[in-house]
Amino acid sequence: MPKKARIAVIGTGWWATYAHIPTLKAHPDAQLVALADVRSEVLSKASEKYDIGTVYTDFQEMLANESLDGAVIAVWHAAHYEVARACLERGLHVVLEKPMVLQAVQARDLCGLAREHRCEIIMGYPWHFLTQTVRAREVVQSGALGQIHYVSSLFSSSAYDLYRGEDHSDNPEMAAQYPVVGPGDVYRDPARSGGGQGYLQVTHSAALMFFVSGLKPVSVIAQMDNLDVPVDVVDAIIVRMDNGALASVSSTGAVRGGNGKLDIQIYCKNGWLDLDYIDCTGTIYHADGSQEKLTPNPDAGDVNYRDLEGYIYPAHAPVHNLVEVILGQSPNRSPAETGRRTVELLDAAYRSAAMGGQAINVASLYD
């Protein structure tokens, strides 16, 4: 009988109980060994819902007691570093939810630990696994379009109520999205989440930008508006990249009506590309006038998720990739380096906004 990947889930909040735990339970090559969460009541509900008998309120105790190949880390943003570091030090491959961590120095440390222990950090960015993303990355990084000059990234969403501490978990219509528990007030609390729209939403669009382009941020200027909540809701960020290109990274969480937008355009010397992640479409424009349309490919693993919201979002993909990595079936398809570059941008952006929009050199984050 072939070996199964032995995996634990650390953090049993709404996303883990919606996406990660059901994915592991259904995977024929995975064994969900244990759950861990500091909140005993939430842990008990998750254990009962998914019939998992081995649970821990101390993840360190779990790591010491259980024989594991990997872990899924879905705790509060501020706890990512401590938990991921402990897992890597024990030689575990991990899926690490976004944002990777809150500080650039922490991201650098985790990347170093992963190399040292020959472990993979698979970043929890499902859009990286879509056919359109993989193809766009292939074309841009092949050099076929020439040097990148400018990137435009827009993410508008309806996360505002979460920043107000209102998850609407008492609404019966949310039962499918919150099978065990909602996020509660965690996203309005800077101590647990680090910030608002930047760490909850821009982390996705910025990661896509870095994943496709292969660029690295050099300096960042940012302004943010909290509206009437304790965390940022509206973000405007300008980035200078390592090749000299400029990028505009903008976002608002206060959309009312519709699904919002997640659009990325990358303009190069010999063409450009336009990616729309809400409609799940894209086009590559070449200088000779030819075009390549990018559309979903179900045979490649693109799947419908959250049909109510109408967009394609393969929530299962990072955990599937974890199983594949453990069993030697696939490389890491959402690598740690992308997570690190995204953290660099966000760490610098929050510092810049706190200083009234002063430019922050990414290198200074490591001083």
GROMACS .gro file of C-alpha atoms in nm:
model
  367
    1MET     CA    1   0.000   0.000   0.000
    2PRO     CA    2   0.146   0.342  -0.095
    3LYS     CA    3   0.240   0.581   0.181
    4LYS     CA    4  -0.004   0.852   0.280
    5ALA     CA    5   0.106   1.205   0.366
    6ARG     CA    6   0.058   1.255   0.740
    7ILE     CA    7  -0.057   1.612   0.796
    8ALA     CA    8  -0.184   1.821   1.086
    9VAL     CA    9  -0.388   2.141   1.073
   10ILE     CA   10  -0.287   2.420   1.313
   11GLY     CA   11  -0.567   2.671   1.352
   12THR     CA   12  -0.932   2.563   1.316
   13GLY     CA   13  -1.091   2.894   1.227
   14TRP     CA   14  -1.330   2.963   0.943
   15TRP     CA   15  -1.092   2.916   0.650
   16ALA     CA   16  -0.933   2.596   0.781
   17THR     CA   17  -1.273   2.443   0.852
   18TYR     CA   18  -1.413   2.558   0.518
   19ALA     CA   19  -1.123   2.472   0.286
   20HIS     CA   20  -0.827   2.289   0.436
   21ILE     CA   21  -0.979   2.026   0.663
   22PRO     CA   22  -1.243   1.907   0.411
   23THR     CA   23  -0.976   1.891   0.140
   24LEU     CA   24  -0.749   1.674   0.353
   25LYS     CA   25  -1.037   1.450   0.462
   26ALA     CA   26  -1.130   1.388   0.100
   27HIS     CA   27  -0.778   1.336  -0.035
   28PRO     CA   28  -0.700   0.966  -0.100
   29ASP     CA   29  -0.326   1.012  -0.041
   30ALA     CA   30  -0.352   1.218   0.280
   31GLN     CA   31  -0.408   1.132   0.643
   32LEU     CA   32  -0.530   1.413   0.866
   33VAL     CA   33  -0.353   1.316   1.187
   34ALA     CA   34  -0.448   1.592   1.432
   35LEU     CA   35  -0.589   1.940   1.486
   36ALA     CA   36  -0.449   2.214   1.708
   37ASP     CA   37  -0.600   2.541   1.825
   38VAL     CA   38  -0.555   2.749   2.140
   39ARG     CA   39  -0.935   2.797   2.152
   40SER     CA   40  -1.065   2.477   2.310
   41GLU     CA   41  -1.429   2.547   2.225
   42VAL     CA   42  -1.360   2.605   1.855
   43LEU     CA   43  -1.125   2.305   1.848
   44SER     CA   44  -1.397   2.085   1.996
   45LYS     CA   45  -1.651   2.196   1.736
   46ALA     CA   46  -1.410   2.131   1.450
   47SER     CA   47  -1.318   1.791   1.592
   48GLU     CA   48  -1.683   1.691   1.618
   49LYS     CA   49  -1.780   1.830   1.277
   50TYR     CA   50  -1.506   1.641   1.092
   51ASP     CA   51  -1.470   1.338   1.321
   52ILE     CA   52  -1.107   1.396   1.416
   53GLY     CA   53  -1.027   1.252   1.757
   54THR     CA   54  -0.671   1.373   1.812
   55VAL     CA   55  -0.666   1.738   1.915
   56TYR     CA   56  -0.429   1.973   2.098
   57THR     CA   57  -0.460   2.320   2.246
   58ASP     CA   58  -0.078   2.343   2.239
   59PHE     CA   59   0.064   2.302   1.890
   60GLN     CA   60   0.415   2.246   2.028
   61GLU     CA   61   0.285   1.945   2.222
   62MET     CA   62   0.130   1.814   1.903
   63LEU     CA   63   0.457   1.853   1.711
   64ALA     CA   64   0.640   1.667   1.986
   65ASN     CA   65   0.390   1.382   2.009
   66GLU     CA   66   0.280   1.314   1.652
   67SER     CA   67   0.468   1.167   1.356
   68LEU     CA   68   0.404   1.416   1.077
   69ASP     CA   69   0.518   1.490   0.723
   70GLY     CA   70   0.355   1.829   0.694
   71ALA     CA   71   0.130   2.090   0.847
   72VAL     CA   72  -0.128   2.342   0.735
   73ILE     CA   73  -0.088   2.669   0.926
   74ALA     CA   74  -0.402   2.881   0.943
   75VAL     CA   75  -0.365   3.078   1.265
   76TRP     CA   76  -0.391   3.454   1.324
   77HIS     CA   77  -0.150   3.652   1.106
   78ALA     CA   78   0.058   3.761   1.404
   79ALA     CA   79   0.117   3.396   1.502
   80HIS     CA   80   0.233   3.276   1.158
   81TYR     CA   81   0.601   3.323   1.229
   82GLU     CA   82   0.613   3.133   1.559
   83VAL     CA   83   0.413   2.838   1.429
   84ALA     CA   84   0.585   2.815   1.090
   85ARG     CA   85   0.930   2.837   1.246
   86ALA     CA   86   0.852   2.550   1.483
   87CYS     CA   87   0.720   2.331   1.201
   88LEU     CA   88   1.020   2.398   0.976
   89GLU     CA   89   1.264   2.326   1.258
   90ARG     CA   90   1.103   1.981   1.282
   91GLY     CA   91   1.153   1.923   0.911
   92LEU     CA   92   0.790   1.956   0.804
   93HIS     CA   93   0.667   2.081   0.470
   94VAL     CA   94   0.397   2.342   0.528
   95VAL     CA   95   0.110   2.525   0.369
   96LEU     CA   96   0.133   2.872   0.521
   97GLU     CA   97  -0.172   3.090   0.491
   98LYS     CA   98  -0.136   3.444   0.370
   99PRO     CA   99   0.018   3.678   0.458
  100MET     CA  100   0.335   3.477   0.510
  101VAL     CA  101   0.429   3.687   0.816
  102LEU     CA  102   0.406   4.054   0.914
  103GLN     CA  103   0.772   4.156   0.893
  104ALA     CA  104   1.032   4.118   0.619
  105VAL     CA  105   1.296   3.991   0.862
  106GLN     CA  106   1.061   3.711   0.966
  107ALA     CA  107   1.000   3.615   0.602
  108ARG     CA  108   1.374   3.603   0.535
  109ASP     CA  109   1.424   3.386   0.841
  110LEU     CA  110   1.156   3.136   0.736
  111CYS     CA  111   1.297   3.112   0.383
  112GLY     CA  112   1.640   3.042   0.531
  113LEU     CA  113   1.502   2.777   0.765
  114ALA     CA  114   1.319   2.607   0.480
  115ARG     CA  115   1.643   2.583   0.280
  116GLU     CA  116   1.838   2.463   0.582
  117HIS     CA  117   1.591   2.185   0.661
  118ARG     CA  118   1.509   2.108   0.297
  119CYS     CA  119   1.143   2.185   0.349
  120GLU     CA  120   0.893   2.359   0.125
  121ILE     CA  121   0.676   2.651   0.227
  122ILE     CA  122   0.370   2.644   0.002
  123MET     CA  123   0.200   2.982   0.022
  124GLY     CA  124  -0.177   2.979   0.057
  125TYR     CA  125  -0.248   3.174  -0.262
  126PRO     CA  126  -0.499   2.965  -0.463
  127TRP     CA  127  -0.500   3.198  -0.765
  128HIS     CA  128  -0.137   3.097  -0.832
  129PHE     CA  129  -0.260   2.754  -0.940
  130LEU     CA  130  -0.498   2.874  -1.214
  131THR     CA  131  -0.412   2.800  -1.575
  132GLN     CA  132  -0.418   3.169  -1.669
  133THR     CA  133  -0.167   3.254  -1.395
  134VAL     CA  134   0.071   2.973  -1.486
  135ARG     CA  135   0.062   3.066  -1.855
  136ALA     CA  136   0.103   3.439  -1.788
  137ARG     CA  137   0.405   3.368  -1.566
  138GLU     CA  138   0.557   3.143  -1.830
  139VAL     CA  139   0.526   3.406  -2.104
  140VAL     CA  140   0.643   3.705  -1.898
  141GLN     CA  141   0.940   3.530  -1.741
  142SER     CA  142   1.047   3.375  -2.072
  143GLY     CA  143   1.130   3.727  -2.190
  144ALA     CA  144   0.896   3.699  -2.488
  145LEU     CA  145   0.738   4.036  -2.406
  146GLY     CA  146   1.066   4.205  -2.318
  147GLN     CA  147   1.148   4.411  -2.012
  148ILE     CA  148   0.865   4.506  -1.780
  149HIS     CA  149   0.808   4.883  -1.759
  150TYR     CA  150   0.491   4.920  -1.552
  151VAL     CA  151   0.246   4.709  -1.351
  152SER     CA  152  -0.107   4.806  -1.248
  153SER     CA  153  -0.275   4.605  -0.974
  154LEU     CA  154  -0.627   4.674  -0.846
  155PHE     CA  155  -0.817   4.472  -0.586
  156SER     CA  156  -1.155   4.599  -0.470
  157SER     CA  157  -1.362   4.383  -0.237
  158SER     CA  158  -1.641   4.385   0.019
  159ALA     CA  159  -1.437   4.306   0.331
  160TYR     CA  160  -1.545   4.621   0.516
  161ASP     CA  161  -1.788   4.445   0.750
  162LEU     CA  162  -1.507   4.215   0.866
  163TYR     CA  163  -1.304   4.522   0.959
  164ARG     CA  164  -1.606   4.635   1.161
  165GLY     CA  165  -1.601   4.300   1.344
  166GLU     CA  166  -1.922   4.183   1.176
  167ASP     CA  167  -1.885   3.841   1.017
  168HIS     CA  168  -2.264   3.779   0.990
  169SER     CA  169  -2.215   3.424   1.116
  170ASP     CA  170  -2.563   3.440   1.269
  171ASN     CA  171  -2.710   3.468   0.918
  172PRO     CA  172  -2.833   3.124   0.799
  173GLU     CA  173  -2.713   3.211   0.448
  174MET     CA  174  -2.354   3.205   0.577
  175ALA     CA  175  -2.376   2.847   0.707
  176ALA     CA  176  -2.210   2.700   0.398
  177GLN     CA  177  -1.916   2.941   0.420
  178TYR     CA  178  -1.881   2.906   0.798
  179PRO     CA  179  -1.943   2.535   0.864
  180VAL     CA  180  -1.791   2.557   1.216
  181VAL     CA  181  -1.712   2.917   1.306
  182GLY     CA  182  -1.685   3.260   1.147
  183PRO     CA  183  -1.381   3.488   1.169
  184GLY     CA  184  -1.542   3.694   1.445
  185ASP     CA  185  -1.361   4.020   1.511
  186VAL     CA  186  -1.006   3.908   1.428
  187TYR     CA  187  -0.977   4.124   1.115
  188ARG     CA  188  -1.054   4.446   1.300
  189ASP     CA  189  -0.779   4.377   1.553
  190PRO     CA  190  -0.430   4.500   1.449
  191ALA     CA  191  -0.269   4.297   1.729
  192ARG     CA  192  -0.381   3.969   1.573
  193SER     CA  193  -0.407   4.061   1.205
  194GLY     CA  194  -0.134   4.323   1.168
  195GLY     CA  195  -0.358   4.545   0.958
  196GLY     CA  196  -0.666   4.537   0.741
  197GLN     CA  197  -0.701   4.548   0.363
  198GLY     CA  198  -0.327   4.520   0.308
  199TYR     CA  199  -0.277   4.196   0.496
  200LEU     CA  200  -0.616   4.047   0.408
  201GLN     CA  201  -0.657   4.140   0.040
  202VAL     CA  202  -0.360   4.326  -0.112
  203THR     CA  203  -0.153   4.026  -0.008
  204HIS     CA  204  -0.334   3.829  -0.283
  205SER     CA  205  -0.300   4.083  -0.562
  206ALA     CA  206   0.060   4.173  -0.474
  207ALA     CA  207   0.157   3.806  -0.460
  208LEU     CA  208   0.005   3.751  -0.804
  209MET     CA  209   0.202   4.049  -0.934
  210PHE     CA  210   0.531   3.911  -0.800
  211PHE     CA  211   0.451   3.551  -0.897
  212VAL     CA  212   0.379   3.638  -1.261
  213SER     CA  213   0.640   3.910  -1.308
  214GLY     CA  214   0.934   3.772  -1.109
  215LEU     CA  215   1.012   4.127  -0.994
  216LYS     CA  216   1.129   4.233  -0.649
  217PRO     CA  217   1.032   4.552  -0.465
  218VAL     CA  218   1.307   4.809  -0.400
  219SER     CA  219   1.120   5.109  -0.258
  220VAL     CA  220   0.761   5.176  -0.153
  221ILE     CA  221   0.542   5.482  -0.100
  222ALA     CA  222   0.196   5.437   0.050
  223GLN     CA  223  -0.109   5.615   0.181
  224MET     CA  224  -0.388   5.437   0.370
  225ASP     CA  225  -0.732   5.529   0.502
  226ASN     CA  226  -0.900   5.347   0.790
  227LEU     CA  227  -1.238   5.514   0.735
  228ASP     CA  228  -1.409   5.452   1.071
  229VAL     CA  229  -1.242   5.124   1.178
  230PRO     CA  230  -0.912   5.039   1.356
  231VAL     CA  231  -0.743   4.898   1.044
  232ASP     CA  232  -0.679   5.015   0.688
  233VAL     CA  233  -0.963   4.984   0.437
  234VAL     CA  234  -0.833   5.189   0.141
  235ASP     CA  235  -0.471   5.154   0.026
  236ALA     CA  236  -0.274   5.331  -0.249
  237ILE     CA  237   0.082   5.206  -0.299
  238ILE     CA  238   0.357   5.297  -0.549
  239VAL     CA  239   0.646   5.052  -0.588
  240ARG     CA  240   0.984   5.080  -0.760
  241MET     CA  241   1.099   4.735  -0.873
  242ASP     CA  242   1.448   4.590  -0.899
  243ASN     CA  243   1.456   4.629  -1.280
  244GLY     CA  244   1.351   4.995  -1.257
  245ALA     CA  245   0.984   4.933  -1.337
  246LEU     CA  246   0.709   5.114  -1.149
  247ALA     CA  247   0.395   4.953  -1.009
  248SER     CA  248   0.069   5.094  -0.883
  249VAL     CA  249  -0.094   4.869  -0.622
  250SER     CA  250  -0.436   4.990  -0.511
  251SER     CA  251  -0.718   4.842  -0.310
  252THR     CA  252  -1.039   4.916  -0.124
  253GLY     CA  253  -1.240   4.686   0.099
  254ALA     CA  254  -1.547   4.910   0.101
  255VAL     CA  255  -1.721   4.788  -0.217
  256ARG     CA  256  -2.101   4.779  -0.194
  257GLY     CA  257  -2.272   4.580  -0.468
  258GLY     CA  258  -2.114   4.324  -0.698
  259ASN     CA  259  -1.798   4.121  -0.653
  260GLY     CA  260  -1.543   4.400  -0.686
  261LYS     CA  261  -1.237   4.364  -0.910
  262LEU     CA  262  -0.901   4.194  -0.909
  263ASP     CA  263  -0.718   4.310  -1.220
  264ILE     CA  264  -0.348   4.301  -1.304
  265GLN     CA  265  -0.191   4.453  -1.612
  266ILE     CA  266   0.179   4.412  -1.690
  267TYR     CA  267   0.318   4.643  -1.960
  268CYS     CA  268   0.641   4.534  -2.128
  269LYS     CA  269   0.867   4.654  -2.408
  270ASN     CA  270   0.714   4.417  -2.666
  271GLY     CA  271   0.357   4.371  -2.547
  272TRP     CA  272   0.144   4.350  -2.238
  273LEU     CA  273  -0.101   4.129  -2.058
  274ASP     CA  274  -0.434   4.184  -1.889
  275LEU     CA  275  -0.554   3.945  -1.616
  276ASP     CA  276  -0.904   3.956  -1.463
  277TYR     CA  277  -0.936   3.725  -1.164
  278ILE     CA  278  -1.303   3.785  -1.093
  279ASP     CA  279  -1.414   3.689  -1.446
  280CYS     CA  280  -1.118   3.447  -1.466
  281THR     CA  281  -1.010   3.569  -1.806
  282GLY     CA  282  -0.695   3.716  -1.952
  283THR     CA  283  -0.529   3.827  -2.272
  284ILE     CA  284  -0.165   3.845  -2.376
  285TYR     CA  285  -0.106   4.119  -2.636
  286HIS     CA  286   0.205   4.090  -2.854
  287ALA     CA  287   0.375   4.377  -3.037
  288ASP     CA  288   0.296   4.219  -3.375
  289GLY     CA  289  -0.077   4.252  -3.306
  290SER     CA  290  -0.139   3.888  -3.218
  291GLN     CA  291  -0.331   3.796  -2.904
  292GLU     CA  292  -0.353   3.492  -2.678
  293LYS     CA  293  -0.672   3.446  -2.480
  294LEU     CA  294  -0.640   3.290  -2.134
  295THR     CA  295  -0.943   3.094  -2.016
  296PRO     CA  296  -1.015   2.841  -1.739
  297ASN     CA  297  -0.912   2.483  -1.806
  298PRO     CA  298  -1.104   2.228  -1.593
  299ASP     CA  299  -0.870   1.951  -1.709
  300ALA     CA  300  -0.578   2.139  -1.551
  301GLY     CA  301  -0.749   2.164  -1.214
  302ASP     CA  302  -0.936   2.494  -1.247
  303VAL     CA  303  -1.255   2.446  -1.049
  304ASN     CA  304  -1.559   2.647  -0.950
  305TYR     CA  305  -1.557   2.760  -0.592
  306ARG     CA  306  -1.810   2.978  -0.411
  307ASP     CA  307  -2.064   2.967  -0.692
  308LEU     CA  308  -2.262   3.247  -0.524
  309GLU     CA  309  -1.976   3.485  -0.589
  310GLY     CA  310  -1.930   3.354  -0.938
  311TYR     CA  311  -1.553   3.338  -0.966
  312ILE     CA  312  -1.305   3.055  -0.994
  313TYR     CA  313  -1.093   3.010  -0.684
  314PRO     CA  314  -0.927   2.670  -0.627
  315ALA     CA  315  -0.923   2.674  -0.248
  316HIS     CA  316  -0.818   2.311  -0.243
  317ALA     CA  317  -0.503   2.365  -0.451
  318PRO     CA  318  -0.242   2.459  -0.185
  319VAL     CA  319  -0.325   2.153   0.028
  320HIS     CA  320  -0.325   1.926  -0.277
  321ASN     CA  321   0.018   2.064  -0.362
  322LEU     CA  322   0.136   1.992  -0.005
  323VAL     CA  323   0.041   1.627  -0.044
  324GLU     CA  324   0.216   1.613  -0.382
  325VAL     CA  325   0.533   1.771  -0.242
  326ILE     CA  326   0.542   1.530   0.052
  327LEU     CA  327   0.500   1.229  -0.177
  328GLY     CA  328   0.750   1.359  -0.434
  329GLN     CA  329   0.484   1.398  -0.704
  330SER     CA  330   0.518   1.770  -0.779
  331PRO     CA  331   0.734   2.074  -0.707
  332ASN     CA  332   0.614   2.365  -0.495
  333ARG     CA  333   0.374   2.562  -0.716
  334SER     CA  334   0.329   2.860  -0.482
  335PRO     CA  335   0.680   2.917  -0.348
  336ALA     CA  336   0.796   3.096  -0.034
  337GLU     CA  337   0.990   3.358  -0.227
  338THR     CA  338   0.666   3.507  -0.357
  339GLY     CA  339   0.539   3.527  -0.001
  340ARG     CA  340   0.858   3.701   0.107
  341ARG     CA  341   0.841   3.967  -0.168
  342THR     CA  342   0.478   4.034  -0.076
  343VAL     CA  343   0.570   4.078   0.289
  344GLU     CA  344   0.848   4.318   0.191
  345LEU     CA  345   0.600   4.532   0.000
  346LEU     CA  346   0.341   4.531   0.278
  347ASP     CA  347   0.589   4.584   0.562
  348ALA     CA  348   0.728   4.885   0.376
  349ALA     CA  349   0.380   5.011   0.282
  350TYR     CA  350   0.253   5.012   0.640
  351ARG     CA  351   0.568   5.191   0.755
  352SER     CA  352   0.537   5.446   0.474
  353ALA     CA  353   0.171   5.516   0.550
  354ALA     CA  354   0.251   5.560   0.920
  355MET     CA  355   0.511   5.823   0.819
  356GLY     CA  356   0.274   6.020   0.598
  357GLY     CA  357   0.378   5.861   0.270
  358GLN     CA  358   0.755   5.877   0.309
  359ALA     CA  359   0.946   5.647   0.072
  360ILE     CA  360   1.073   5.331   0.241
  361ASN     CA  361   1.366   5.138   0.094
  362VAL     CA  362   1.308   4.766   0.124
  363ALA     CA  363   1.674   4.715   0.219
  364SER     CA  364   1.612   4.926   0.531
  365LEU     CA  365   1.362   4.666   0.655
  366TYR     CA  366   1.659   4.441   0.726
  367ASP     CA  367   1.869   4.696   0.917
   0.00000   0.00000   0.00000
